[in-house]
Amino acid sequence: MTTSSLLTVVLAAGKGTRMKSAKPKVLHAIAGRSMLGHVLATAASLGAGRQAVVIGPDMDAVSAEALRHAPGASIAIQANQLGTADAVLAARETLAAHRGDVLVLYADTPLITEATLRRLIAALDDGANVAVLGFTPDDPAGYGRLVKDGIGDLVAIREEKDASADERKIGLCNSGVMAFRCPDLLGILDRIGNTNAKGEYYLTDAVEVARASHLRARVVEGEADEVLGVNSRVQLAEAEAVFQRRARFSAMEEGVTMIAPDTVFLSHDTKLGRDVVIEPNVFFGPGVTIEDGVVIKANCHIEGADAKVKVGLRVATGAEIGPFARLRPGAEIGRDVHVGNFVEVKNATMEAGSKANHLAYIGDGHVGAKANIGAGTIFCNYDGFNKHRTEVGAGAFVGSNSSLVAPVKIGAGAYVGSGSVITREVEAGALAIERSAQESRPLWAQRFRERMQRRKDRG
Ligand code: UD1
Ligand code: CA
């Protein structure tokens, strides 16, 4: 099978009113990536020659997201939402210029896998002109039913609202994913009418129209949890759960230990090495790479990219993170580094063997190898306008409760006394201490108590 002559058409024009959202439905995310992004990534993995994405009017954000994932895609605008056949026809120009097979995907069906799509396209190689991905849901209500003939060929897809009582008893349903090898697909789509319960142009009617032209239609069956369509926030959460189950399963198959997998949330691009151990309640945002043998203790939040920053995040072999640590975009955690409880690291490198074991903020900085950052140390990186950098040299020791006011440098091997507010460079090997000298008054406490007691006794 060759997919280089394949055109994928992704339908993304639906507003998704049931989502009750300011944002178009297909931009809602599963595991940190939009549903549209998931579908386009899967289509790209097929090696499809061309991609077209059908969007509604005034959907600039959807077209930007489509082009981010599929830079070469043509964007077609469906002016009025007259049904799924009308949506495919919005890409008329691209279809007219295309000579090979056509695969139609719905952007609200994000969990479809490459392997299933390959099986569907293989049905075209086996002689079908139209191949439909079918599935048997627990509850078929709302889905189009697949009507077959005596030899198992597909005769028609009947939308529930148009189905007879007998047709409604059919358990095999339409997932919405269809593949076409029709010399005249545009001709078929143009012949589809809208005389049905919804008054829409149904793509599903392509089956009957094709058969009337003596073309063959076949069903390929897939798993229900791959073709879950997302129309509401509840279904979005269901799709997320399916994705997470798959992602945890494959992480564990590849050598990751999870004590409580159901409490670990992965992103679509989370990379986990062998012998990584993840304790309960850990969340991964996008852009995270964890190398072999890292231990992530309970209750950590780790994200390498957010809506604004997309730099990534890496934790090297042998590091120990948490419990209760937060790693943010641009954190580079070196080999055998310890990042302990209530420590936040952002846009900062911690070189091999350095430690910040408790209660610290390390932002916009560089911590040299084997340096020790004491409890309560803050990198004061922000002056209300700009961010500045803090450099801590190799082997330096920053005493507890120190504020390092950036831009500032602590030289290699230097000591910073506890409680210091460091505003100027500390040279290598020096001690910097910035606090008032300690005063001690012998017997003061006893005299104080006696004086106060006398005052109280006098009334
Ligand atoms: C569709 C199928 C149904 C199938 C079900 C699977 C048709 C007629 N019916 O029904 O057989 O069982 O999916 O989930 O195809 N869209 C547009 N423009 C339009 C209409 C829809 O782009 O004018 C897009 C939507 O954004 C969505 C997809 O097409 O991504 C499917 O449309 P939707 O209205 O959700 O179809 P269903 O009623 O779910
Ligand atoms: Ca739908």
Short mmCIF file of C-alpha atoms and ligand atoms in Angstrom, two decimals:
data_model
loop_
_atom_site.label_atom_id
_atom_site.label_comp_id
_atom_site.label_asym_id
_atom_site.label_seq_id
_atom_site.Cartn_x
_atom_site.Cartn_y
_atom_site.Cartn_z
CA MET A 1 0.00 0.00 0.00
CA THR A 2 1.29 3.43 -0.81
CA THR A 3 -0.04 6.46 1.01
CA SER A 4 1.96 9.12 -0.82
CA SER A 5 -0.94 9.60 -3.23
CA LEU A 6 -3.41 9.93 -0.34
CA LEU A 7 -5.32 13.12 0.40
CA THR A 8 -6.68 13.45 3.94
CA VAL A 9 -9.58 15.80 4.51
CA VAL A 10 -10.10 16.72 8.16
CA LEU A 11 -13.52 18.15 9.02
CA ALA A 12 -13.19 20.78 11.74
CA ALA A 13 -15.97 23.24 10.98
CA GLY A 14 -18.26 22.38 13.89
CA LYS A 15 -18.68 25.12 16.49
CA GLY A 16 -19.35 22.53 19.14
CA THR A 17 -22.12 24.36 20.94
CA ARG A 18 -22.45 21.58 23.52
CA MET A 19 -18.94 22.43 24.75
CA LYS A 20 -20.32 25.79 26.03
CA SER A 21 -16.99 27.42 25.27
CA ALA A 22 -15.54 30.63 23.85
CA LYS A 23 -13.12 28.41 21.92
CA PRO A 24 -13.98 26.22 18.89
CA LYS A 25 -14.50 22.59 19.86
CA VAL A 26 -11.53 21.13 17.97
CA LEU A 27 -9.06 23.37 19.86
CA HIS A 28 -9.92 21.74 23.18
CA ALA A 29 -6.97 19.67 24.33
CA ILE A 30 -6.34 16.07 25.20
CA ALA A 31 -3.03 15.40 26.97
CA GLY A 32 -1.83 18.92 26.21
CA ARG A 33 -2.54 18.91 22.46
CA SER A 34 -5.65 20.08 20.62
CA MET A 35 -7.98 17.43 19.22
CA LEU A 36 -7.24 18.84 15.76
CA GLY A 37 -3.50 18.47 16.49
CA HIS A 38 -3.97 14.80 17.42
CA VAL A 39 -5.84 14.03 14.20
CA LEU A 40 -3.34 15.90 12.02
CA ALA A 41 -0.40 14.19 13.73
CA THR A 42 -1.96 10.78 13.09
CA ALA A 43 -2.67 11.73 9.46
CA ALA A 44 0.95 12.88 9.09
CA SER A 45 2.21 9.54 10.43
CA LEU A 46 0.46 7.87 7.48
CA GLY A 47 2.74 9.79 5.16
CA ALA A 48 -0.24 11.26 3.34
CA GLY A 49 0.74 13.28 0.29
CA ARG A 50 -1.71 16.13 0.86
CA GLN A 51 -3.87 17.38 3.69
CA ALA A 52 -6.90 19.65 3.63
CA VAL A 53 -8.62 21.01 6.72
CA VAL A 54 -12.20 22.27 6.53
CA ILE A 55 -13.01 25.03 9.00
CA GLY A 56 -15.89 27.42 9.57
CA PRO A 57 -15.84 31.14 8.83
CA ASP A 58 -14.08 33.30 11.47
CA MET A 59 -11.98 30.44 12.75
CA ASP A 60 -8.50 31.98 12.44
CA ALA A 61 -7.32 30.21 15.55
CA VAL A 62 -8.31 26.85 14.06
CA SER A 63 -6.52 27.57 10.81
CA ALA A 64 -3.39 28.68 12.73
CA GLU A 65 -3.45 25.46 14.76
CA ALA A 66 -3.93 23.38 11.59
CA LEU A 67 -0.95 25.03 9.90
CA ARG A 68 1.18 24.60 13.01
CA HIS A 69 0.70 20.83 12.80
CA ALA A 70 0.46 20.50 9.02
CA PRO A 71 2.30 23.45 7.45
CA GLY A 72 1.52 22.32 3.92
CA ALA A 73 -2.21 21.79 4.46
CA SER A 74 -4.78 23.65 2.39
CA ILE A 75 -7.41 25.34 4.50
CA ALA A 76 -10.94 25.32 3.10
CA ILE A 77 -13.77 27.37 4.52
CA GLN A 78 -17.25 25.91 4.72
CA ALA A 79 -19.51 28.96 4.58
CA ASN A 80 -22.66 27.36 5.99
CA GLN A 81 -22.79 24.13 7.92
CA LEU A 82 -25.01 22.14 5.62
CA GLY A 83 -23.71 18.72 6.62
CA THR A 84 -20.68 16.47 6.35
CA ALA A 85 -20.87 16.02 2.55
CA ASP A 86 -21.08 19.79 2.13
CA ALA A 87 -18.05 20.07 4.43
CA VAL A 88 -15.96 17.75 2.23
CA LEU A 89 -17.10 19.69 -0.83
CA ALA A 90 -15.72 22.87 0.73
CA ALA A 91 -12.33 21.39 -0.23
CA ARG A 92 -13.54 21.07 -3.85
CA GLU A 93 -10.46 22.70 -5.40
CA THR A 94 -8.06 20.40 -3.59
CA LEU A 95 -10.21 17.36 -4.47
CA ALA A 96 -10.41 18.38 -8.14
CA ALA A 97 -6.62 18.62 -8.36
CA HIS A 98 -6.11 15.24 -6.65
CA ARG A 99 -5.73 11.88 -8.41
CA GLY A 100 -5.33 9.32 -5.61
CA ASP A 101 -7.28 8.00 -2.63
CA VAL A 102 -9.11 10.27 -0.19
CA LEU A 103 -9.42 9.73 3.57
CA VAL A 104 -11.99 11.75 5.54
CA LEU A 105 -11.39 12.26 9.26
CA TYR A 106 -13.41 14.16 11.85
CA ALA A 107 -11.39 16.51 14.06
CA ASP A 108 -13.68 15.68 16.98
CA THR A 109 -12.56 12.02 16.86
CA PRO A 110 -9.01 12.42 18.15
CA LEU A 111 -8.06 8.93 19.36
CA ILE A 112 -7.99 7.11 16.03
CA THR A 113 -4.69 5.26 15.53
CA GLU A 114 -2.39 5.02 12.56
CA ALA A 115 -2.69 1.21 12.53
CA THR A 116 -6.48 1.34 12.21
CA LEU A 117 -6.28 3.90 9.40
CA ARG A 118 -3.81 1.67 7.58
CA ARG A 119 -6.27 -1.25 7.84
CA LEU A 120 -9.00 0.98 6.43
CA ILE A 121 -6.88 2.08 3.48
CA ALA A 122 -5.84 -1.55 2.88
CA ALA A 123 -9.52 -2.32 2.14
CA LEU A 124 -9.19 -0.06 -0.90
CA ASP A 125 -6.24 -2.14 -2.09
CA ASP A 126 -8.44 -5.22 -1.64
CA GLY A 127 -10.95 -3.90 -4.14
CA ALA A 128 -13.33 -1.65 -2.20
CA ASN A 129 -14.08 1.78 -3.63
CA VAL A 130 -15.49 3.08 -0.38
CA ALA A 131 -14.24 1.82 3.00
CA VAL A 132 -16.01 2.80 6.21
CA LEU A 133 -14.62 2.33 9.70
CA GLY A 134 -17.35 0.65 11.74
CA PHE A 135 -17.53 -0.17 15.42
CA THR A 136 -19.96 -1.71 17.88
CA PRO A 137 -20.60 0.68 20.78
CA ASP A 138 -22.26 -0.40 24.02
CA ASP A 139 -25.04 2.04 23.19
CA PRO A 140 -25.56 2.76 19.47
CA ALA A 141 -27.97 5.65 20.10
CA GLY A 142 -27.14 8.68 17.97
CA TYR A 143 -24.80 6.92 15.52
CA GLY A 144 -25.40 6.09 11.87
CA ARG A 145 -26.07 2.33 11.37
CA LEU A 146 -24.18 0.23 8.81
CA VAL A 147 -26.56 -1.77 6.61
CA LYS A 148 -24.91 -4.76 4.86
CA ASP A 149 -26.05 -7.14 2.11
CA GLY A 150 -25.94 -10.94 1.96
CA ILE A 151 -22.24 -11.09 1.06
CA GLY A 152 -21.21 -8.59 3.71
CA ASP A 153 -20.80 -5.56 1.45
CA LEU A 154 -22.01 -2.24 2.77
CA VAL A 155 -25.31 -1.15 1.22
CA ALA A 156 -26.06 2.08 3.07
CA ILE A 157 -25.36 4.13 6.17
CA ARG A 158 -28.59 5.12 7.82
CA GLU A 159 -28.57 8.06 10.24
CA GLU A 160 -30.54 7.23 13.36
CA LYS A 161 -33.20 9.84 12.66
CA ASP A 162 -33.84 8.34 9.23
CA ALA A 163 -33.58 4.66 10.22
CA SER A 164 -36.46 2.16 10.27
CA ALA A 165 -37.19 0.21 13.46
CA ASP A 166 -35.30 -2.79 12.04
CA GLU A 167 -32.29 -0.70 11.02
CA ARG A 168 -32.10 0.77 14.52
CA LYS A 169 -31.56 -2.75 15.87
CA ILE A 170 -28.23 -2.94 14.01
CA GLY A 171 -25.34 -2.74 16.48
CA LEU A 172 -22.63 -1.97 13.92
CA CYS A 173 -22.23 1.81 13.67
CA ASN A 174 -20.45 4.40 11.57
CA SER A 175 -17.38 5.95 13.20
CA GLY A 176 -17.38 8.72 10.62
CA VAL A 177 -13.98 7.74 9.22
CA MET A 178 -14.23 6.91 5.52
CA ALA A 179 -11.76 6.21 2.70
CA PHE A 180 -12.51 6.55 -1.02
CA ARG A 181 -10.94 5.20 -4.20
CA CYS A 182 -13.41 6.64 -6.65
CA PRO A 183 -12.35 7.97 -10.02
CA ASP A 184 -15.10 10.57 -9.74
CA LEU A 185 -15.48 11.33 -6.03
CA LEU A 186 -16.59 14.90 -6.72
CA GLY A 187 -19.32 13.55 -9.00
CA ILE A 188 -20.52 11.27 -6.18
CA LEU A 189 -20.49 14.05 -3.59
CA ASP A 190 -22.36 16.37 -5.95
CA ARG A 191 -25.11 13.78 -6.36
CA ILE A 192 -25.81 13.63 -2.60
CA GLY A 193 -29.11 15.31 -1.72
CA ASN A 194 -30.51 16.66 1.51
CA THR A 195 -33.90 14.97 1.68
CA ASN A 196 -33.52 13.52 5.16
CA ALA A 197 -34.68 14.19 8.71
CA LYS A 198 -32.06 16.89 9.32
CA GLY A 199 -32.21 18.47 5.86
CA GLU A 200 -28.40 18.10 5.66
CA TYR A 201 -26.04 16.82 2.98
CA TYR A 202 -24.78 13.60 4.57
CA LEU A 203 -21.36 12.26 3.60
CA THR A 204 -22.69 8.88 4.64
CA ASP A 205 -25.00 8.88 1.59
CA ALA A 206 -21.88 8.51 -0.56
CA VAL A 207 -22.23 4.76 0.03
CA GLU A 208 -25.60 4.48 -1.73
CA VAL A 209 -24.62 6.86 -4.51
CA ALA A 210 -21.40 4.92 -5.14
CA ARG A 211 -23.26 1.58 -5.25
CA ALA A 212 -25.71 3.00 -7.76
CA SER A 213 -22.65 3.53 -9.96
CA HIS A 214 -21.63 -0.14 -9.42
CA LEU A 215 -18.83 0.71 -7.00
CA ARG A 216 -18.18 -1.48 -3.91
CA ALA A 217 -18.41 -0.34 -0.30
CA ARG A 218 -16.93 -2.34 2.60
CA VAL A 219 -16.75 -2.06 6.39
CA VAL A 220 -13.55 -2.36 8.41
CA GLU A 221 -14.17 -2.77 12.13
CA GLY A 222 -12.33 -0.80 14.81
CA GLU A 223 -12.37 -0.48 18.59
CA ALA A 224 -15.05 1.68 20.20
CA ASP A 225 -12.56 3.63 22.34
CA GLU A 226 -10.62 4.73 19.23
CA VAL A 227 -13.58 6.36 17.55
CA LEU A 228 -15.03 8.13 20.54
CA GLY A 229 -16.46 11.40 19.19
CA VAL A 230 -16.16 14.42 21.48
CA ASN A 231 -19.25 16.64 21.51
CA SER A 232 -19.24 17.72 25.19
CA ARG A 233 -16.86 18.32 28.11
CA VAL A 234 -17.90 14.99 29.59
CA GLN A 235 -16.85 13.20 26.39
CA LEU A 236 -13.64 15.28 26.36
CA ALA A 237 -12.82 13.86 29.80
CA GLU A 238 -13.69 10.35 28.57
CA ALA A 239 -11.32 10.75 25.62
CA GLU A 240 -8.62 12.07 27.98
CA ALA A 241 -9.07 8.98 30.16
CA VAL A 242 -8.68 6.67 27.17
CA PHE A 243 -5.55 8.54 26.07
CA GLN A 244 -4.03 8.41 29.57
CA ARG A 245 -4.72 4.68 29.88
CA ARG A 246 -2.93 4.06 26.57
CA ALA A 247 0.00 6.34 27.43
CA ARG A 248 0.57 4.81 30.88
CA PHE A 249 0.32 1.33 29.44
CA SER A 250 2.98 1.98 26.81
CA ALA A 251 5.25 3.77 29.32
CA MET A 252 5.12 0.75 31.62
CA GLU A 253 5.67 -1.62 28.68
CA GLU A 254 8.83 0.38 27.91
CA GLY A 255 10.27 -0.01 31.42
CA VAL A 256 8.76 2.75 33.60
CA THR A 257 7.56 1.87 37.11
CA MET A 258 4.36 3.55 38.27
CA ILE A 259 3.17 2.75 41.75
CA ALA A 260 -0.30 4.14 41.08
CA PRO A 261 -0.61 4.58 37.30
CA ASP A 262 -4.15 5.98 37.53
CA THR A 263 -2.77 9.04 39.34
CA VAL A 264 -0.02 9.85 36.83
CA PHE A 265 -0.98 12.21 33.98
CA LEU A 266 1.17 12.23 30.87
CA SER A 267 1.32 14.63 27.97
CA HIS A 268 1.07 13.58 24.32
CA ASP A 269 4.86 14.03 23.99
CA THR A 270 6.19 12.95 27.42
CA LYS A 271 9.44 11.00 26.99
CA LEU A 272 10.32 8.63 29.84
CA GLY A 273 13.52 6.56 29.92
CA ARG A 274 14.02 3.05 31.28
CA ASP A 275 13.82 2.44 35.01
CA VAL A 276 12.19 5.78 35.68
CA VAL A 277 10.13 5.42 38.87
CA ILE A 278 7.08 7.63 39.24
CA GLU A 279 5.36 7.79 42.60
CA PRO A 280 1.65 8.72 42.93
CA ASN A 281 0.08 12.04 41.84
CA VAL A 282 2.49 13.34 39.26
CA PHE A 283 1.40 15.60 36.36
CA PHE A 284 3.39 16.11 33.16
CA GLY A 285 2.66 19.07 30.87
CA PRO A 286 4.04 19.15 27.32
CA GLY A 287 7.71 19.19 26.35
CA VAL A 288 9.20 16.94 29.04
CA THR A 289 12.06 14.46 28.65
CA ILE A 290 13.01 12.28 31.62
CA GLU A 291 16.14 10.16 31.16
CA ASP A 292 16.86 6.66 32.48
CA GLY A 293 16.77 5.92 36.19
CA VAL A 294 15.20 9.17 37.39
CA VAL A 295 13.02 8.90 40.50
CA ILE A 296 10.05 11.25 40.67
CA LYS A 297 8.59 11.19 44.14
CA ALA A 298 4.93 11.86 44.92
CA ASN A 299 3.01 15.05 44.05
CA CYS A 300 5.17 16.77 41.43
CA HIS A 301 4.11 19.10 38.61
CA ILE A 302 6.50 19.02 35.63
CA GLU A 303 5.94 20.97 32.42
CA GLY A 304 8.34 21.95 29.65
CA ALA A 305 6.02 24.19 27.67
CA ASP A 306 2.95 26.24 28.37
CA ALA A 307 0.75 28.53 26.27
CA LYS A 308 3.51 31.18 26.10
CA VAL A 309 6.82 29.34 26.51
CA LYS A 310 7.80 26.30 24.45
CA VAL A 311 11.41 25.63 25.42
CA GLY A 312 11.21 22.09 26.81
CA LEU A 313 12.57 20.53 29.97
CA ARG A 314 15.04 17.70 30.60
CA VAL A 315 15.87 15.66 33.68
CA ALA A 316 19.10 13.67 33.32
CA THR A 317 19.93 10.18 34.50
CA GLY A 318 19.95 9.49 38.20
CA ALA A 319 18.25 12.69 39.32
CA GLU A 320 15.73 12.67 42.16
CA ILE A 321 12.75 14.98 41.98
CA GLY A 322 10.23 15.72 44.73
CA PRO A 323 8.16 15.03 46.65
CA PHE A 324 6.17 18.23 45.94
CA ALA A 325 8.56 19.74 43.38
CA ARG A 326 7.62 21.99 40.47
CA LEU A 327 9.70 21.99 37.29
CA ARG A 328 8.77 24.58 34.68
CA PRO A 329 9.75 25.36 31.06
CA GLY A 330 13.48 25.60 30.48
CA ALA A 331 14.52 23.57 33.55
CA GLU A 332 17.63 21.51 32.73
CA ILE A 333 18.26 19.10 35.58
CA GLY A 334 21.67 17.40 35.34
CA ARG A 335 22.82 13.93 36.35
CA ASP A 336 22.24 12.92 39.98
CA VAL A 337 20.79 16.32 40.89
CA HIS A 338 18.38 16.44 43.83
CA VAL A 339 15.39 18.77 43.66
CA GLY A 340 13.44 18.30 46.88
CA ASN A 341 10.18 19.32 48.46
CA PHE A 342 8.69 22.73 47.66
CA VAL A 343 11.44 23.61 45.21
CA GLU A 344 10.53 25.37 41.93
CA VAL A 345 12.95 25.46 38.99
CA LYS A 346 12.24 27.58 35.89
CA ASN A 347 14.48 28.44 32.93
CA ALA A 348 17.53 27.32 34.89
CA THR A 349 20.25 24.71 34.55
CA MET A 350 21.35 22.64 37.52
CA GLU A 351 24.64 20.92 36.72
CA ALA A 352 25.53 17.37 37.76
CA GLY A 353 25.34 16.57 41.46
CA SER A 354 23.96 19.93 42.57
CA LYS A 355 21.24 19.98 45.21
CA ALA A 356 18.28 22.09 46.25
CA ASN A 357 16.64 19.88 48.78
CA HIS A 358 13.97 22.09 50.28
CA LEU A 359 11.92 25.27 49.81
CA ALA A 360 13.68 27.23 47.06
CA TYR A 361 13.01 29.19 43.88
CA ILE A 362 15.62 28.76 41.15
CA GLY A 363 14.54 30.92 38.23
CA ASP A 364 16.57 32.24 35.27
CA GLY A 365 19.85 30.89 36.55
CA HIS A 366 22.71 28.46 36.37
CA VAL A 367 23.81 26.28 39.28
CA GLY A 368 27.26 24.73 38.87
CA ALA A 369 28.15 21.11 39.52
CA LYS A 370 27.85 19.95 43.16
CA ALA A 371 26.69 23.36 44.37
CA ASN A 372 24.33 23.31 47.36
CA ILE A 373 21.33 25.61 47.50
CA GLY A 374 20.08 25.90 51.10
CA ALA A 375 16.49 25.82 52.26
CA GLY A 376 14.61 29.04 51.64
CA THR A 377 16.97 30.37 48.96
CA ILE A 378 15.30 32.63 46.42
CA PHE A 379 16.69 33.69 43.06
CA CYS A 380 15.18 37.21 42.91
CA ASN A 381 14.96 37.24 39.12
CA TYR A 382 12.31 39.88 38.45
CA ASP A 383 12.29 43.63 39.13
CA GLY A 384 8.76 44.20 37.93
CA PHE A 385 9.93 44.90 34.36
CA ASN A 386 12.70 42.51 33.36
CA LYS A 387 14.04 39.09 34.26
CA HIS A 388 17.72 38.80 35.24
CA ARG A 389 20.08 35.86 35.67
CA THR A 390 21.77 34.36 38.70
CA GLU A 391 24.99 32.32 38.37
CA VAL A 392 26.08 30.01 41.15
CA GLY A 393 29.54 28.51 40.56
CA ALA A 394 30.51 24.87 40.89
CA GLY A 395 30.79 23.65 44.47
CA ALA A 396 29.38 26.87 45.96
CA PHE A 397 27.34 26.69 49.17
CA VAL A 398 24.39 29.04 49.51
CA GLY A 399 23.25 29.18 53.15
CA SER A 400 19.59 28.90 54.08
CA ASN A 401 17.17 31.77 53.62
CA SER A 402 19.40 33.75 51.26
CA SER A 403 18.09 36.10 48.59
CA LEU A 404 20.24 36.31 45.47
CA VAL A 405 19.22 39.54 43.75
CA ALA A 406 19.81 39.14 40.01
CA PRO A 407 21.79 39.93 37.98
CA VAL A 408 24.37 38.43 40.33
CA LYS A 409 27.20 35.88 40.39
CA ILE A 410 28.43 33.61 43.16
CA GLY A 411 31.92 32.32 42.32
CA ALA A 412 32.97 28.67 42.35
CA GLY A 413 33.41 27.20 45.80
CA ALA A 414 32.18 30.38 47.58
CA TYR A 415 30.03 30.41 50.72
CA VAL A 416 27.01 32.63 51.29
CA GLY A 417 26.08 33.02 54.95
CA SER A 418 22.50 32.16 55.91
CA GLY A 419 20.00 34.95 55.69
CA SER A 420 22.10 37.12 53.37
CA VAL A 421 20.68 39.37 50.70
CA ILE A 422 23.33 39.21 47.96
CA THR A 423 23.31 42.07 45.49
CA ARG A 424 26.96 42.10 44.32
CA GLU A 425 29.28 39.48 42.85
CA VAL A 426 30.87 37.08 45.34
CA GLU A 427 34.31 36.02 44.19
CA ALA A 428 35.35 32.38 43.94
CA GLY A 429 36.28 30.83 47.27
CA ALA A 430 35.07 33.83 49.35
CA LEU A 431 32.53 34.05 52.16
CA ALA A 432 29.80 36.63 51.64
CA ILE A 433 27.70 37.45 54.64
CA GLU A 434 25.13 40.23 54.67
CA ARG A 435 23.29 40.57 57.98
CA SER A 436 23.73 42.65 61.12
CA ALA A 437 26.26 41.36 63.63
CA GLN A 438 24.80 39.27 66.43
CA GLU A 439 24.69 40.95 69.83
CA SER A 440 24.51 39.01 73.09
CA ARG A 441 23.60 40.53 76.51
CA PRO A 442 24.45 38.20 79.40
CA LEU A 443 21.67 37.70 82.02
CA TRP A 444 19.34 40.04 80.13
CA ALA A 445 16.46 37.55 80.03
CA GLN A 446 16.36 36.95 83.78
CA ARG A 447 16.47 40.69 84.58
CA PHE A 448 13.74 41.41 82.07
CA ARG A 449 11.44 38.81 83.62
CA GLU A 450 12.02 40.13 87.14
CA ARG A 451 11.31 43.72 86.09
CA MET A 452 8.10 42.76 84.33
CA GLN A 453 6.92 40.62 87.23
CA ARG A 454 7.45 43.51 89.72
CA ARG A 455 5.43 45.84 87.50
CA LYS A 456 2.62 43.33 87.33
CA ASP A 457 2.61 42.74 91.11
CA ARG A 458 2.26 46.50 91.77
CA GLY A 459 -0.93 46.33 89.70
C1 UD1 B 1 -21.68 11.65 12.11
C2 UD1 B 1 -22.17 10.65 11.04
C3 UD1 B 1 -22.71 9.40 11.75
C4 UD1 B 1 -21.65 8.82 12.64
C5 UD1 B 1 -21.11 9.87 13.63
C6 UD1 B 1 -19.90 9.33 14.36
C7 UD1 B 1 -22.95 11.93 9.13
C8 UD1 B 1 -24.14 12.42 8.39
N1 UD1 B 1 -23.19 11.23 10.23
O1 UD1 B 1 -22.81 12.08 12.87
O2 UD1 B 1 -23.10 8.41 10.78
O3 UD1 B 1 -22.18 7.68 13.34
O4 UD1 B 1 -20.69 11.05 12.93
O5 UD1 B 1 -19.47 10.22 15.38
O6 UD1 B 1 -21.83 12.17 8.71
N2 UD1 B 1 -18.96 19.01 10.27
C9 UD1 B 1 -18.57 20.04 9.45
N3 UD1 B 1 -19.51 20.71 8.74
C10 UD1 B 1 -20.85 20.38 8.78
C11 UD1 B 1 -21.24 19.32 9.63
C12 UD1 B 1 -20.27 18.66 10.36
O7 UD1 B 1 -17.38 20.35 9.37
O8 UD1 B 1 -21.65 21.03 8.08
C13 UD1 B 1 -17.92 18.29 11.05
C14 UD1 B 1 -18.10 18.47 12.55
O9 UD1 B 1 -17.30 19.54 13.02
C15 UD1 B 1 -17.59 17.15 13.09
C16 UD1 B 1 -17.90 16.16 11.98
O10 UD1 B 1 -18.08 16.91 10.80
O11 UD1 B 1 -16.19 17.17 13.31
C17 UD1 B 1 -19.15 15.29 12.25
O12 UD1 B 1 -20.31 16.10 12.33
P1 UD1 B 1 -21.42 15.87 13.44
O13 UD1 B 1 -22.49 16.86 13.22
O14 UD1 B 1 -20.80 15.78 14.76
O15 UD1 B 1 -22.00 14.44 12.97
P2 UD1 B 1 -22.77 13.37 13.87
O16 UD1 B 1 -24.17 13.77 14.03
O17 UD1 B 1 -21.96 13.10 15.08
CA CA B 2 -20.04 14.09 16.19
#
